[in-house]
Amino acid sequence: MNEAMVKRNELLAQKVIKGLESRNMTGYYAATKEEALKKALEIIPEGSSVTMGGTMSAHEIGLVEAIKNGSYTFIDRETAKTPEEKREAMLKGYDADFFLSSANAMTDDGVIVNIDGNSNRVSMIAQGPKHVLFIVGMNKICGDIDGAMKRARNVAAPINAQRFGLSTPCSKTGACMNCKSPDTICCQFLITRFSRHKDRIHVILVNDDLGF
Ligand code: SF4
């Protein structure tokens, strides 16, 4: 990334962090993935129970591996062998100390946008785990809610639909067709504009392209 882009992202991140503060959430800026990992491990105390939604960004900065190999209790739905075990892990996750997530998009004044099919992720962001830690690449920042929704439905959703082999119009055309397909991943839209509980929602903005 050239110097001008780094500077632009730094300045933009400061604006997002200010917006988050005004919404009772806490933002941080990390210049690199390594810095982001260090900051995340400062935020999550050892001994915490941690669970996660389908976040590529947390994987990309090495956080999931660090949690799995560190002194934490990792609640992992993905290793569940039966639907019953999966449900049990999911319900246990609602009481975790930390939920790791990425965002489908954010506005430059600190609003977080997520869409979901099964809705486990959006429900955990809204309520349940004691803390939510978002890892967000600067590629996810948009000018306003409209831009953030467009990004979520025309960039994040088609890529995720492709990734999971879903039969949705966007997986074929690359853009949202506002479908009601049985496979749609747009069952719920969550706009997080304020946190009632101080210190619950933390966002690490990473000067890199992360996730989709
Ligand atoms: S509404 Fe349907 S077509 Fe649009 S992004 Fe969601 S899954 Fe894709």
Coordinates of N, CA and C and ligand atoms in Angstrom, one line a residue:
M1 N 0.8 -1.2 0.0 CA 0.0 0.0 0.0 C 0.9 1.3 0.0
N2 N 0.6 2.2 -0.9 CA 1.5 3.4 -0.9 C 1.2 4.3 0.2
E3 N 2.1 5.3 0.4 CA 2.1 6.2 1.6 C 0.8 7.0 1.6
A4 N 0.3 7.4 0.5 CA -0.9 8.3 0.4 C -2.1 7.5 0.9
M5 N -2.2 6.2 0.5 CA -3.3 5.4 0.9 C -3.3 5.1 2.4
V6 N -2.0 4.9 2.9 CA -1.9 4.6 4.3 C -2.4 5.8 5.1
K7 N -2.0 7.0 4.7 CA -2.4 8.2 5.3 C -3.9 8.4 5.3
R8 N -4.5 8.1 4.1 CA -5.9 8.3 3.9 C -6.6 7.3 4.9
N9 N -6.2 6.1 5.0 CA -6.8 5.1 5.9 C -6.7 5.5 7.3
E10 N -5.5 6.0 7.7 CA -5.3 6.5 9.1 C -6.3 7.6 9.4
L11 N -6.5 8.5 8.5 CA -7.4 9.7 8.8 C -8.8 9.2 8.8
L12 N -9.2 8.3 7.9 CA -10.5 7.8 7.8 C -10.8 7.0 9.1
A13 N -9.9 6.2 9.6 CA -10.0 5.4 10.8 C -10.3 6.3 12.0
Q14 N -9.6 7.4 12.0 CA -9.9 8.3 13.2 C -11.3 8.8 13.2
K15 N -11.8 9.1 12.0 CA -13.2 9.5 11.9 C -14.2 8.4 12.3
V16 N -13.9 7.2 11.9 CA -14.7 6.0 12.3 C -14.7 5.8 13.8
I17 N -13.5 6.0 14.4 CA -13.3 5.8 15.9 C -14.1 6.8 16.6
K18 N -14.1 8.0 16.2 CA -14.8 9.1 16.8 C -16.3 8.8 16.7
G19 N -16.8 8.3 15.6 CA -18.2 7.9 15.4 C -18.5 6.8 16.4
L20 N -17.7 5.8 16.5 CA -17.9 4.7 17.4 C -18.1 5.2 18.8
E21 N -17.1 6.1 19.2 CA -17.2 6.7 20.6 C -18.5 7.3 20.9
S22 N -19.0 8.1 19.9 CA -20.3 8.8 20.0 C -21.5 7.8 20.2
R23 N -21.2 6.5 19.8 CA -22.2 5.5 19.9 C -22.0 4.5 21.0
N24 N -21.2 4.9 22.0 CA -20.9 4.0 23.1 C -20.1 2.8 22.8
M25 N -19.4 2.8 21.7 CA -18.5 1.6 21.3 C -17.1 2.1 21.3
T26 N -16.1 1.2 21.3 CA -14.7 1.6 21.3 C -14.0 1.1 20.1
G27 N -13.3 2.0 19.4 CA -12.6 1.7 18.2 C -11.1 1.8 18.4
Y28 N -10.3 1.1 17.6 CA -8.9 1.1 17.6 C -8.4 1.0 16.2
Y29 N -7.2 1.6 15.9 CA -6.7 1.5 14.6 C -5.4 0.7 14.7
A30 N -5.3 -0.3 13.7 CA -4.1 -1.1 13.7 C -3.5 -0.9 12.3
A31 N -2.2 -0.5 12.2 CA -1.6 -0.3 10.9 C -1.3 -1.5 10.1
T32 N -1.2 -2.7 10.8 CA -0.9 -3.9 10.2 C -1.7 -5.0 10.8
K33 N -1.7 -6.2 10.2 CA -2.4 -7.4 10.7 C -1.8 -7.8 12.0
E34 N -0.5 -7.7 12.1 CA 0.3 -8.1 13.3 C -0.2 -7.2 14.5
E35 N -0.2 -5.9 14.2 CA -0.7 -4.9 15.3 C -2.1 -5.3 15.7
A36 N -2.9 -5.6 14.7 CA -4.3 -5.9 15.0 C -4.4 -7.2 16.0
L37 N -3.6 -8.2 15.7 CA -3.6 -9.4 16.5 C -3.1 -9.0 17.9
K38 N -2.1 -8.2 18.0 CA -1.6 -7.8 19.4 C -2.7 -7.0 20.1
K39 N -3.4 -6.1 19.5 CA -4.4 -5.3 20.1 C -5.6 -6.3 20.6
A40 N -5.9 -7.2 19.7 CA -7.0 -8.1 20.0 C -6.7 -8.9 21.3
L41 N -5.4 -9.4 21.4 CA -5.0 -10.2 22.5 C -4.9 -9.3 23.8
E42 N -4.7 -8.0 23.6 CA -4.7 -7.1 24.8 C -6.2 -7.0 25.3
I43 N -7.1 -7.0 24.4 CA -8.5 -6.7 24.7 C -9.1 -8.0 25.4
I44 N -8.7 -9.2 24.9 CA -9.3 -10.4 25.4 C -8.5 -11.0 26.5
P45 N -8.9 -10.9 27.8 CA -8.0 -11.4 28.9 C -7.9 -12.9 28.8
E46 N -6.7 -13.4 29.1 CA -6.5 -14.9 29.2 C -7.5 -15.4 30.1
G47 N -8.0 -16.6 29.9 CA -9.0 -17.3 30.7 C -10.4 -17.0 30.2
S48 N -10.5 -16.1 29.2 CA -11.9 -15.8 28.7 C -12.4 -17.0 27.9
S49 N -13.8 -17.1 27.9 CA -14.4 -18.0 26.9 C -14.7 -17.2 25.7
V50 N -14.4 -17.8 24.5 CA -14.5 -17.1 23.2 C -15.2 -17.9 22.2
T51 N -16.1 -17.3 21.5 CA -16.7 -18.0 20.4 C -16.7 -17.0 19.1
M52 N -17.2 -17.5 18.0 CA -17.1 -16.7 16.8 C -18.2 -17.0 15.8
G53 N -18.5 -16.0 15.0 CA -19.3 -16.2 13.8 C -18.4 -16.6 12.6
G54 N -19.0 -16.6 11.4 CA -18.2 -16.9 10.3 C -17.3 -15.7 9.9
T55 N -16.2 -15.5 10.6 CA -15.4 -14.3 10.3 C -14.1 -14.7 9.6
M56 N -13.9 -14.3 8.4 CA -12.6 -14.5 7.7 C -11.6 -13.6 8.3
S57 N -12.0 -12.4 8.6 CA -11.0 -11.4 9.1 C -10.3 -11.8 10.3
A58 N -11.0 -12.4 11.3 CA -10.3 -12.9 12.5 C -9.3 -14.0 12.2
H59 N -9.6 -14.8 11.2 CA -8.6 -15.8 10.7 C -7.4 -15.1 10.1
E60 N -7.7 -14.1 9.2 CA -6.7 -13.5 8.4 C -5.6 -12.8 9.3
I61 N -6.0 -12.3 10.5 CA -5.0 -11.7 11.3 C -4.3 -12.7 12.3
G62 N -4.8 -13.9 12.2 CA -4.2 -15.0 13.1 C -4.8 -15.1 14.4
L63 N -6.0 -14.4 14.6 CA -6.6 -14.4 15.9 C -7.2 -15.7 16.3
V64 N -7.9 -16.4 15.4 CA -8.5 -17.6 15.7 C -7.5 -18.7 16.2
E65 N -6.4 -18.7 15.4 CA -5.3 -19.7 15.8 C -4.7 -19.4 17.2
A66 N -4.5 -18.1 17.4 CA -4.0 -17.6 18.7 C -4.9 -18.0 19.9
I67 N -6.2 -17.8 19.6 CA -7.2 -18.2 20.7 C -7.2 -19.7 20.9
K68 N -7.2 -20.4 19.8 CA -7.3 -21.9 19.9 C -6.0 -22.5 20.6
N69 N -4.9 -21.8 20.4 CA -3.6 -22.3 21.0 C -3.3 -21.6 22.3
G70 N -4.1 -20.7 22.7 CA -3.7 -19.9 23.9 C -4.5 -20.4 25.1
S71 N -4.4 -19.6 26.2 CA -5.1 -20.0 27.5 C -6.6 -19.4 27.5
Y72 N -7.3 -19.9 26.6 CA -8.7 -19.5 26.5 C -9.6 -20.7 26.3
T73 N -10.9 -20.6 26.6 CA -11.9 -21.7 26.3 C -12.5 -21.3 25.0
F74 N -12.2 -22.0 24.0 CA -12.8 -21.7 22.7 C -14.0 -22.6 22.4
I75 N -15.2 -21.9 22.2 CA -16.4 -22.6 22.0 C -16.6 -22.7 20.5
D76 N -16.4 -23.9 19.9 CA -16.3 -24.1 18.5 C -17.5 -24.9 17.9
R77 N -18.4 -24.2 17.3 CA -19.6 -24.9 16.7 C -19.2 -25.8 15.5
E78 N -18.0 -25.4 14.9 CA -17.6 -26.1 13.7 C -17.2 -27.5 13.9
T79 N -16.7 -27.8 15.2 CA -16.2 -29.2 15.4 C -17.4 -30.1 16.0
A80 N -18.6 -29.5 16.1 CA -19.7 -30.3 16.6 C -20.0 -31.4 15.6
K81 N -20.3 -32.6 16.1 CA -20.5 -33.8 15.2 C -21.9 -34.0 14.8
T82 N -22.8 -33.5 15.6 CA -24.3 -33.7 15.3 C -25.0 -32.4 15.4
P83 N -26.2 -32.3 14.8 CA -26.9 -31.1 14.9 C -27.2 -30.7 16.4
E84 N -27.4 -31.7 17.2 CA -27.6 -31.4 18.6 C -26.4 -30.8 19.3
E85 N -25.2 -31.3 18.9 CA -24.0 -30.8 19.5 C -23.8 -29.3 19.0
K86 N -24.1 -29.1 17.8 CA -24.0 -27.8 17.2 C -24.9 -26.8 17.9
R87 N -26.1 -27.2 18.2 CA -27.0 -26.3 18.9 C -26.5 -26.1 20.3
E88 N -26.0 -27.1 20.9 CA -25.5 -26.9 22.3 C -24.3 -25.9 22.3
A89 N -23.4 -26.0 21.3 CA -22.3 -25.1 21.3 C -22.8 -23.7 21.0
M90 N -23.8 -23.6 20.2 CA -24.3 -22.3 19.8 C -25.0 -21.6 21.1
L91 N -25.7 -22.4 21.8 CA -26.4 -21.8 23.0 C -25.4 -21.5 24.1
K92 N -24.3 -22.3 24.2 CA -23.2 -22.0 25.1 C -22.5 -20.7 24.7
G93 N -22.4 -20.5 23.4 CA -21.8 -19.3 22.9 C -22.5 -18.0 23.3
Y94 N -23.8 -18.1 23.5 CA -24.5 -16.9 23.9 C -24.0 -16.4 25.3
D95 N -23.4 -17.2 26.0 CA -23.0 -16.8 27.4 C -21.4 -16.6 27.4
A96 N -20.8 -16.6 26.2 CA -19.3 -16.5 26.2 C -18.9 -15.1 26.6
D97 N -17.6 -15.0 27.1 CA -17.1 -13.7 27.4 C -16.9 -12.8 26.2
F98 N -16.5 -13.4 25.1 CA -16.2 -12.7 23.8 C -16.8 -13.4 22.6
F99 N -17.4 -12.6 21.7 CA -17.8 -13.1 20.4 C -17.0 -12.3 19.4
L100 N -16.3 -13.1 18.5 CA -15.5 -12.5 17.5 C -16.3 -12.4 16.2
S101 N -16.2 -11.3 15.5 CA -17.0 -11.1 14.3 C -16.3 -10.2 13.4
S102 N -16.7 -10.3 12.1 CA -16.3 -9.2 11.2 C -17.6 -8.4 10.9
A103 N -17.5 -7.4 10.0 CA -18.7 -6.7 9.6 C -18.8 -6.9 8.1
N104 N -20.0 -6.8 7.6 CA -20.2 -6.8 6.1 C -19.9 -5.4 5.6
A105 N -20.1 -4.4 6.4 CA -19.8 -3.1 6.0 C -19.9 -2.2 7.2
M106 N -19.3 -1.0 7.2 CA -19.4 0.0 8.2 C -19.5 1.4 7.6
T107 N -20.2 2.3 8.3 CA -20.2 3.7 7.8 C -19.0 4.4 8.4
D108 N -18.6 5.5 7.8 CA -17.5 6.2 8.3 C -17.8 7.0 9.6
D109 N -19.1 7.0 10.0 CA -19.4 7.5 11.3 C -19.8 6.4 12.3
G110 N -19.3 5.2 12.1 CA -19.4 4.2 13.1 C -20.5 3.3 13.2
V111 N -21.4 3.3 12.2 CA -22.5 2.3 12.2 C -22.1 1.0 11.5
I112 N -22.4 -0.1 12.2 CA -22.0 -1.4 11.7 C -23.1 -2.2 11.0
V113 N -22.9 -2.7 9.8 CA -24.0 -3.4 9.1 C -23.6 -4.9 8.9
N114 N -24.5 -5.8 9.2 CA -24.4 -7.2 9.0 C -25.6 -7.8 8.5
I115 N -25.5 -8.8 7.5 CA -26.6 -9.5 7.0 C -26.3 -11.0 7.4
D116 N -27.4 -11.8 7.5 CA -27.2 -13.1 8.0 C -28.3 -14.0 7.5
G117 N -28.0 -15.3 7.2 CA -29.0 -16.3 6.8 C -29.5 -17.0 8.1
N118 N -28.6 -17.8 8.7 CA -29.0 -18.6 9.9 C -29.3 -17.6 11.1
S119 N -28.6 -16.5 11.0 CA -28.8 -15.4 12.0 C -28.2 -15.6 13.4
N120 N -27.4 -16.6 13.5 CA -26.6 -16.8 14.7 C -25.7 -15.6 15.0
R121 N -25.0 -15.2 13.9 CA -24.1 -14.1 14.1 C -24.8 -12.8 14.5
V122 N -25.8 -12.4 13.8 CA -26.5 -11.1 14.1 C -27.1 -11.2 15.5
S123 N -27.6 -12.3 15.8 CA -28.3 -12.4 17.2 C -27.2 -12.3 18.3
M124 N -26.0 -12.8 18.1 CA -25.0 -12.7 19.1 C -24.4 -11.3 19.2
I125 N -24.4 -10.6 18.0 CA -23.9 -9.2 18.1 C -24.9 -8.4 18.9
A126 N -26.2 -8.7 18.6 CA -27.3 -7.8 19.3 C -27.4 -8.1 20.8
Q127 N -27.1 -9.4 21.2 CA -27.4 -9.7 22.6 C -26.7 -11.0 22.9
G128 N -26.3 -11.2 24.1 CA -25.8 -12.5 24.5 C -24.3 -12.4 25.1
P129 N -23.3 -12.7 24.2 CA -22.0 -12.6 24.7 C -21.6 -11.3 25.4
K130 N -20.8 -11.4 26.5 CA -20.5 -10.2 27.3 C -19.8 -9.1 26.5
H131 N -19.0 -9.5 25.6 CA -18.3 -8.6 24.7 C -18.3 -9.0 23.3
V132 N -18.3 -8.1 22.3 CA -18.2 -8.4 20.9 C -17.0 -7.7 20.4
L133 N -16.1 -8.5 19.7 CA -14.9 -7.8 19.2 C -14.9 -8.0 17.6
F134 N -15.1 -6.9 17.0 CA -15.1 -6.9 15.5 C -13.7 -6.6 15.0
I135 N -13.3 -7.4 14.0 CA -12.1 -7.1 13.2 C -12.5 -6.7 11.8
V136 N -12.2 -5.4 11.5 CA -12.7 -4.8 10.2 C -11.6 -4.2 9.4
G137 N -11.5 -4.8 8.2 CA -10.5 -4.2 7.2 C -11.0 -2.8 6.7
M138 N -10.1 -1.9 6.4 CA -10.6 -0.6 5.9 C -11.3 -0.7 4.6
N139 N -11.2 -1.8 3.9 CA -12.0 -2.0 2.7 C -13.5 -2.1 3.0
K140 N -13.9 -2.2 4.2 CA -15.4 -2.3 4.5 C -16.0 -1.0 4.8
I141 N -15.2 0.1 4.9 CA -15.8 1.4 5.3 C -16.5 2.1 4.1
C142 N -17.7 2.5 4.3 CA -18.5 3.2 3.3 C -19.0 4.5 3.8
G143 N -19.5 5.3 2.9 CA -19.8 6.7 3.2 C -21.1 6.9 4.1
D144 N -22.0 6.0 3.9 CA -23.3 6.1 4.6 C -24.0 4.7 4.7
I145 N -25.2 4.7 5.3 CA -25.9 3.4 5.5 C -26.2 2.8 4.1
D146 N -26.7 3.7 3.2 CA -27.1 3.2 1.9 C -25.9 2.5 1.2
G147 N -24.7 3.1 1.3 CA -23.5 2.6 0.7 C -23.1 1.2 1.4
A148 N -23.3 1.2 2.7 CA -23.0 0.0 3.5 C -23.9 -1.1 3.1
M149 N -25.2 -0.8 3.0 CA -26.2 -1.9 2.6 C -25.9 -2.4 1.2
K150 N -25.5 -1.5 0.3 CA -25.2 -1.9 -1.0 C -24.0 -2.8 -1.1
R151 N -23.0 -2.4 -0.2 CA -21.8 -3.2 -0.2 C -22.1 -4.6 0.4
A152 N -22.9 -4.7 1.5 CA -23.3 -5.9 2.1 C -24.0 -6.8 1.1
R153 N -24.9 -6.3 0.3 CA -25.7 -7.1 -0.6 C -25.1 -7.3 -2.0
N154 N -24.1 -6.5 -2.4 CA -23.6 -6.6 -3.7 C -22.1 -7.1 -3.8
V155 N -21.5 -7.1 -2.6 CA -20.1 -7.5 -2.5 C -20.0 -8.7 -1.6
A156 N -20.3 -8.5 -0.3 CA -20.2 -9.6 0.7 C -21.1 -10.8 0.4
A157 N -22.4 -10.5 0.1 CA -23.4 -11.6 0.0 C -23.0 -12.5 -1.2
P158 N -22.8 -11.9 -2.4 CA -22.5 -12.8 -3.6 C -21.3 -13.6 -3.4
I159 N -20.3 -13.1 -2.7 CA -19.0 -13.8 -2.5 C -19.3 -15.0 -1.5
N160 N -20.0 -14.6 -0.4 CA -20.3 -15.7 0.6 C -21.2 -16.7 0.0
A161 N -22.2 -16.3 -0.8 CA -23.1 -17.3 -1.5 C -22.3 -18.3 -2.3
Q162 N -21.3 -17.7 -3.1 CA -20.4 -18.5 -3.9 C -19.6 -19.5 -3.0
R163 N -19.0 -18.9 -1.9 CA -18.2 -19.7 -1.0 C -18.9 -20.9 -0.5
F164 N -20.1 -20.7 -0.1 CA -20.9 -21.8 0.5 C -21.7 -22.6 -0.5
G165 N -21.5 -22.4 -1.8 CA -22.2 -23.2 -2.8 C -23.7 -23.0 -2.8
L166 N -24.2 -21.8 -2.5 CA -25.6 -21.6 -2.4 C -26.2 -21.2 -3.7
S167 N -27.4 -21.7 -3.9 CA -28.1 -21.4 -5.2 C -28.9 -20.1 -5.0
T168 N -28.3 -19.0 -5.1 CA -29.0 -17.7 -5.0 C -28.7 -17.0 -6.4
P169 N -29.6 -16.0 -6.7 CA -29.3 -15.3 -8.0 C -27.9 -14.6 -7.9
C170 N -27.6 -14.0 -6.8 CA -26.3 -13.3 -6.7 C -25.1 -14.2 -6.9
S171 N -25.2 -15.5 -6.6 CA -24.0 -16.3 -6.8 C -23.8 -16.6 -8.3
K172 N -24.9 -16.3 -9.1 CA -24.7 -16.5 -10.5 C -24.4 -15.1 -11.2
T173 N -25.0 -14.0 -10.7 CA -24.8 -12.7 -11.4 C -23.8 -11.8 -10.7
G174 N -23.4 -12.1 -9.5 CA -22.5 -11.3 -8.8 C -23.1 -10.0 -8.2
A175 N -24.4 -9.9 -8.3 CA -25.1 -8.7 -7.7 C -26.4 -9.1 -7.1
C176 N -26.9 -8.4 -6.1 CA -28.1 -8.7 -5.4 C -29.3 -8.6 -6.4
M177 N -30.2 -9.6 -6.3 CA -31.4 -9.5 -7.1 C -32.6 -9.5 -6.1
N178 N -32.4 -9.2 -4.9 CA -33.4 -9.1 -3.9 C -34.3 -10.3 -3.8
C179 N -33.6 -11.5 -3.7 CA -34.3 -12.8 -3.9 C -35.0 -13.2 -2.6
K180 N -35.9 -14.1 -2.8 CA -36.5 -14.8 -1.6 C -36.2 -16.3 -1.8
S181 N -35.1 -16.6 -2.3 CA -34.7 -18.0 -2.6 C -34.5 -18.7 -1.2
P182 N -34.8 -20.0 -1.2 CA -34.7 -20.8 0.1 C -33.2 -20.7 0.6
D183 N -32.3 -20.5 -0.3 CA -30.9 -20.4 0.1 C -30.4 -19.0 0.5
T184 N -31.3 -18.0 0.4 CA -30.9 -16.6 0.7 C -30.1 -16.5 1.9
I185 N -29.1 -15.6 1.9 CA -28.3 -15.4 3.1 C -28.7 -14.0 3.7
C186 N -29.8 -13.4 3.1 CA -30.2 -12.1 3.5 C -31.6 -12.2 4.3
C187 N -31.6 -13.1 5.3 CA -32.8 -13.3 6.1 C -32.9 -12.1 7.1
Q188 N -31.8 -11.7 7.7 CA -31.8 -10.7 8.7 C -30.8 -9.6 8.4
F189 N -31.1 -8.3 8.5 CA -30.2 -7.3 8.4 C -30.0 -6.6 9.8
L190 N -28.8 -6.5 10.3 CA -28.6 -5.9 11.6 C -27.8 -4.6 11.4
I191 N -28.4 -3.5 11.9 CA -27.7 -2.2 11.8 C -27.4 -1.8 13.3
T192 N -26.1 -1.8 13.6 CA -25.7 -1.6 15.0 C -25.4 -0.1 15.1
R193 N -26.2 0.7 15.6 CA -26.0 2.2 15.6 C -25.7 2.7 17.0
F194 N -25.9 1.9 18.1 CA -25.5 2.4 19.4 C -25.4 1.1 20.3
S195 N -24.5 1.2 21.3 CA -24.5 0.1 22.3 C -25.0 0.6 23.6
R196 N -26.0 0.0 24.1 CA -26.5 0.5 25.4 C -25.4 0.3 26.5
H197 N -24.6 -0.8 26.3 CA -23.6 -1.2 27.4 C -22.2 -0.8 27.0
K198 N -21.7 0.2 27.7 CA -20.3 0.6 27.5 C -19.4 -0.6 27.7
D199 N -18.3 -0.6 26.9 CA -17.3 -1.7 26.9 C -17.8 -3.0 26.4
R200 N -19.0 -3.0 25.8 CA -19.4 -4.3 25.2 C -18.9 -4.5 23.8
I201 N -19.0 -3.5 23.0 CA -18.6 -3.6 21.6 C -17.2 -2.9 21.3
H202 N -16.3 -3.6 20.8 CA -15.0 -3.1 20.4 C -14.7 -3.4 18.9
V203 N -14.1 -2.4 18.3 CA -13.9 -2.6 16.8 C -12.4 -2.3 16.5
I204 N -11.7 -3.3 16.0 CA -10.3 -3.0 15.5 C -10.4 -2.8 14.0
L205 N -10.0 -1.6 13.6 CA -9.9 -1.2 12.2 C -8.5 -1.5 11.7
V206 N -8.4 -2.3 10.7 CA -7.1 -2.8 10.2 C -6.8 -2.2 8.8
N207 N -5.6 -1.6 8.7 CA -5.2 -1.0 7.5 C -4.8 -2.0 6.5
D208 N -5.8 -2.8 6.0 CA -5.6 -3.8 5.1 C -7.0 -4.2 4.5
D209 N -6.9 -5.0 3.4 CA -8.2 -5.6 2.9 C -8.4 -6.9 3.5
L210 N -9.5 -7.0 4.3 CA -9.8 -8.2 5.0 C -11.2 -8.7 4.7
G211 N -11.3 -10.0 4.6 CA -12.6 -10.6 4.4 C -13.2 -10.1 3.0
F212 N -14.5 -10.1 3.0 CA -15.2 -9.8 1.7 C -16.1 -8.6 1.8
Ligands
SF4_1 S1 -31.2 -11.0 -1.4 FE1 -30.6 -12.9 -2.5 S2 -29.7 -12.2 -4.4 FE2 -29.6 -10.5 -2.9 S3 -27.6 -10.6 -1.9 FE3 -29.1 -11.7 -0.6 S4 -29.0 -13.9 -1.3 FE4 -28.0 -12.6 -2.9

